[in-house]
Coordinates of C-alpha atoms in Angstrom, one line a residue:
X939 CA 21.7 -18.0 59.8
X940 CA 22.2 -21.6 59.0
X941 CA 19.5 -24.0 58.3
X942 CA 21.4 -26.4 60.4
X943 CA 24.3 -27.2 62.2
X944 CA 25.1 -30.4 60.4
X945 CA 24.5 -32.7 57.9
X946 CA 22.9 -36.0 58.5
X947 CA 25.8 -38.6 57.3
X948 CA 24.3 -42.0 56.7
X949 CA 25.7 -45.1 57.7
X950 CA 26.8 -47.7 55.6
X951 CA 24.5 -50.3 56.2
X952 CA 24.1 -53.0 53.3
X953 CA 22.4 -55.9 55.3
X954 CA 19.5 -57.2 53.5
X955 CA 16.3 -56.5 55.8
X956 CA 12.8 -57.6 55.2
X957 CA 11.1 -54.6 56.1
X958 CA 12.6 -51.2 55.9
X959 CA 11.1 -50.5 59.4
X960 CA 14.1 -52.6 61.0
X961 CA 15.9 -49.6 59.7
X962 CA 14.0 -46.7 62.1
X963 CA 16.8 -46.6 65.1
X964 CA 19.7 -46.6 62.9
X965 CA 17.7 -43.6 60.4
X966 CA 17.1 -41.9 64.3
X967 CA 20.9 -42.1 64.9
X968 CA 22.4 -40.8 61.7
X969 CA 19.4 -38.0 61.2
X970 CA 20.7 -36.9 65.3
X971 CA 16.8 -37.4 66.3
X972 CA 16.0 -34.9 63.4
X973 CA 13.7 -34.7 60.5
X974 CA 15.5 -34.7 57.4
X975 CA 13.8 -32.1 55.9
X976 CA 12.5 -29.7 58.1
X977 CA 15.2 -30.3 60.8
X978 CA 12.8 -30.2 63.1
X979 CA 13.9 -32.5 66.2
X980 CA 12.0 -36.1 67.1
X981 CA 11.4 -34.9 70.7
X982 CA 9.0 -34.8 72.2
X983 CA 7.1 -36.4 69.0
X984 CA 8.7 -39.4 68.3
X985 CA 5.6 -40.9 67.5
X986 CA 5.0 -39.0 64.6
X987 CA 8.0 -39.6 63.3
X988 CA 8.5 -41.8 60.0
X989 CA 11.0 -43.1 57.5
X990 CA 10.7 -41.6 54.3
X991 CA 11.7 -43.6 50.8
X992 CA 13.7 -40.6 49.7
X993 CA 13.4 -41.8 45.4
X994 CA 9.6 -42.8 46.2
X995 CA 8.1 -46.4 46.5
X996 CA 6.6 -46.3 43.0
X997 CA 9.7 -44.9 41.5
X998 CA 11.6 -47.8 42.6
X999 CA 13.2 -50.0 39.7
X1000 CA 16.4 -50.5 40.7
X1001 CA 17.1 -49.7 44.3
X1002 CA 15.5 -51.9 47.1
X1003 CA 12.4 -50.4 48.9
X1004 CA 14.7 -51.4 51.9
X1005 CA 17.8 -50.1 50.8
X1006 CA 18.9 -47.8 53.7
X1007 CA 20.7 -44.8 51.5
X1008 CA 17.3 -44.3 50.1
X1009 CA 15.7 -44.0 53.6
X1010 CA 15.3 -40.6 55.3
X1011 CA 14.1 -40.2 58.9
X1012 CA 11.1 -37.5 58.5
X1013 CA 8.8 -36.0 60.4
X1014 CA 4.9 -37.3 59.5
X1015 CA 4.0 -33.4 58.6
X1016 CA 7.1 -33.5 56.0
X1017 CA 6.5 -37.4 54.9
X1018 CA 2.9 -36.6 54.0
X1019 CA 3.9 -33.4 52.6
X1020 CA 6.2 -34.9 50.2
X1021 CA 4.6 -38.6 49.5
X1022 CA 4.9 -39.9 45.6
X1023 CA 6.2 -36.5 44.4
X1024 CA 9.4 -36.7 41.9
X1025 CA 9.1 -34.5 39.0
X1026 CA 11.5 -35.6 37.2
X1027 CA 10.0 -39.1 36.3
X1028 CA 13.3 -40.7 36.6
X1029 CA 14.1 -43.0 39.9
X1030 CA 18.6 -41.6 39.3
X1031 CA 17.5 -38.4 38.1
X1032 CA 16.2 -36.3 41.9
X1033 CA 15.9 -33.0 40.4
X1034 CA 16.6 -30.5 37.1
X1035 CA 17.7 -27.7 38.8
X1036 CA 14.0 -26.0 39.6
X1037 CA 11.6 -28.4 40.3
X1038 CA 12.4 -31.9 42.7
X1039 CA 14.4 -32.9 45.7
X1040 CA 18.0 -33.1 47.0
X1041 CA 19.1 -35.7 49.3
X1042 CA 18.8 -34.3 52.9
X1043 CA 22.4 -36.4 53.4
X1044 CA 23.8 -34.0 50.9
X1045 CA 25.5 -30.9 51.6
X1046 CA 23.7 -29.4 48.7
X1047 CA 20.4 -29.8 50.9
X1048 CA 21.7 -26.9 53.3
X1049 CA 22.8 -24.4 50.2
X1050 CA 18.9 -24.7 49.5
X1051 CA 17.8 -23.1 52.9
X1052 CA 18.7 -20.5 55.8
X1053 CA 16.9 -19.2 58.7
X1054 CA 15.8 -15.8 59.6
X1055 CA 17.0 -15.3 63.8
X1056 CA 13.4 -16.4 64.7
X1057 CA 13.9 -19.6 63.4
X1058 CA 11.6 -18.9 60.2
X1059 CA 13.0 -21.1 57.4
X1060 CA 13.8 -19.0 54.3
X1061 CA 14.7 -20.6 50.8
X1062 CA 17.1 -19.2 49.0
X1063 CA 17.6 -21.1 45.2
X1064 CA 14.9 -21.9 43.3
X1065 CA 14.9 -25.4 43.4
X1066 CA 15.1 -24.7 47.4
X1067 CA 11.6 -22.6 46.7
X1068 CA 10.5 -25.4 45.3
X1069 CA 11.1 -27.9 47.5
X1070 CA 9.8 -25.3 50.7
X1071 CA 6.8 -24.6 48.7
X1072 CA 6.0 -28.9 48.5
X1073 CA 7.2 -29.7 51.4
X1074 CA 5.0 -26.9 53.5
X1075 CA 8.2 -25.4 55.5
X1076 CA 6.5 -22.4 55.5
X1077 CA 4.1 -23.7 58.5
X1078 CA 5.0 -21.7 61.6
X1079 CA 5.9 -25.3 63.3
X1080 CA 8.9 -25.5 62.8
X1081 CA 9.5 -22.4 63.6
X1082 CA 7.8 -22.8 67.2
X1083 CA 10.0 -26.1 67.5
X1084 CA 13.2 -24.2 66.4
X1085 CA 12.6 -22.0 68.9
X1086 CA 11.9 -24.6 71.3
X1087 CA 15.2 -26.8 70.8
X1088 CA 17.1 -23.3 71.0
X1089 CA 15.5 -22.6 74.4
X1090 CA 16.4 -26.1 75.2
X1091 CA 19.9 -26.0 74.4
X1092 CA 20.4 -22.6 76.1
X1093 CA 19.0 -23.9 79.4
X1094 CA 20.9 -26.7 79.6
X1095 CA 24.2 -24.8 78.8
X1096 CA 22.8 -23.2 82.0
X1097 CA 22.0 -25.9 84.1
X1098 CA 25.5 -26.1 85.5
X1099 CA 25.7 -22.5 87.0
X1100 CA 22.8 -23.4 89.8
X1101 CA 25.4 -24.8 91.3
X1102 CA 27.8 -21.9 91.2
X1103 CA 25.3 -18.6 91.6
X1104 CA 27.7 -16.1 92.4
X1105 CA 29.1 -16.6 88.7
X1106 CA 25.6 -15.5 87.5
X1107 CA 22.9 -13.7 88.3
X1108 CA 21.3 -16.7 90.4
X1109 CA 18.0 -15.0 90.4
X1110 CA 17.6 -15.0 86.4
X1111 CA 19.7 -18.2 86.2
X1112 CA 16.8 -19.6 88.8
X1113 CA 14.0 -18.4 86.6
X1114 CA 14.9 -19.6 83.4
X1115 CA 15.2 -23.2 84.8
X1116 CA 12.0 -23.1 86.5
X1117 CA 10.6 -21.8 82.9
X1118 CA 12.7 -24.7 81.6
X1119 CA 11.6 -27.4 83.8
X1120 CA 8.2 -26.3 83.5
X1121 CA 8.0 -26.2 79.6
X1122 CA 9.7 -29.7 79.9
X1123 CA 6.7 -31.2 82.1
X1124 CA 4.1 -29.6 79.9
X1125 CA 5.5 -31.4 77.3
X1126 CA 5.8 -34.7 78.5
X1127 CA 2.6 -34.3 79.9
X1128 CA 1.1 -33.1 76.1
X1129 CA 2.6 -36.5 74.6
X1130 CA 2.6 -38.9 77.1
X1131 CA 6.4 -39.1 77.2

């Protein structure tokens, strides 16, 4: 299966800010609410969420550390995961072909990854080993949260045939909202949403 669905697309934002921060909702936008890395989605952790200098902070010699194509909206488990690491030494130069990192913006970013049906992320180039092996995205979290925003998206595809229950099975169509709704308050009620 695919790692994703799509490719986070960037905006094309060259305003000088003062503090990459001022950059976080537009990062949330382009990035659909998604880690960069892991894909794992923003909700219901928002608060753990980050921005991520993608060519790191002390790499920096000629880019801004608030130019927004170097920013990546991450997850804090991904972020830490990552930090200062760039192999290659260079700030242009993001990888060699084994060893360093691909621009989650880039379509080369999905060629790196698949997923097995349970959401289990699988690498599947080296430099995609690598990168799964640094950024940890063999923790059985994003798995659980895959399966979570599949469950998700299924229900509410659902949602609209309560209304109509002789086009379904109302019973089962019944039961998986409840399970829904109550996964849903469990959740908000787990981080305070």
């Amino acid at each position: 299966m695919k790692f994703r669905e799509t490719t986070p697309k960037r905006q094309n934002i060259t305003k000088e800010v003062s503090d990459y921060h001022e950059h976080k909702i537009n990062r949330q936008k382009d990035f659909r609410g998604h880690c960069g890395y892991c894909n794992d989605r923003d909700w219901p952790r928002r608060e753990f969420f980050e921005i991520d200098h993608f060519v790191p902070k002390v790499m920096l010699t000629t880019i801004k550390d608030t130019d927004y194509s170097n920013l990546v909206y991450s997850c804090r488990s991904c972020n830490n995961a990552k930090r200062k690491k760039w192999p290659t030494g260079k700030e242009h130069i993001h990888n060699d072909g084994n060893q360093g990192w691909i621009d989650p913006c880039c379509d080369e970013y999905d060629k790196q990854f698949e997923r097995e049906e349970n959401g289990k992320i699988i690498p599947v180039t080296p430099l995609g080993k690598w990168m799964y092996d640094e950024l940890k995205l063999h923790k059985r979290q994003h798995q659980i949260l895959w399966n979570i925003e599949q469950l998700d998206e299924t229900l509410k595809a659902l949602k609209p045939f309560i209304d109509f229950p002789e086009s379904l099975d109302s019973s089962i169509c019944i039961r998986i909202i409840k399970i829904y709704n109550s996964q849903h308050k469990l959740l908000e009620e787990l981080y305070k949403i």
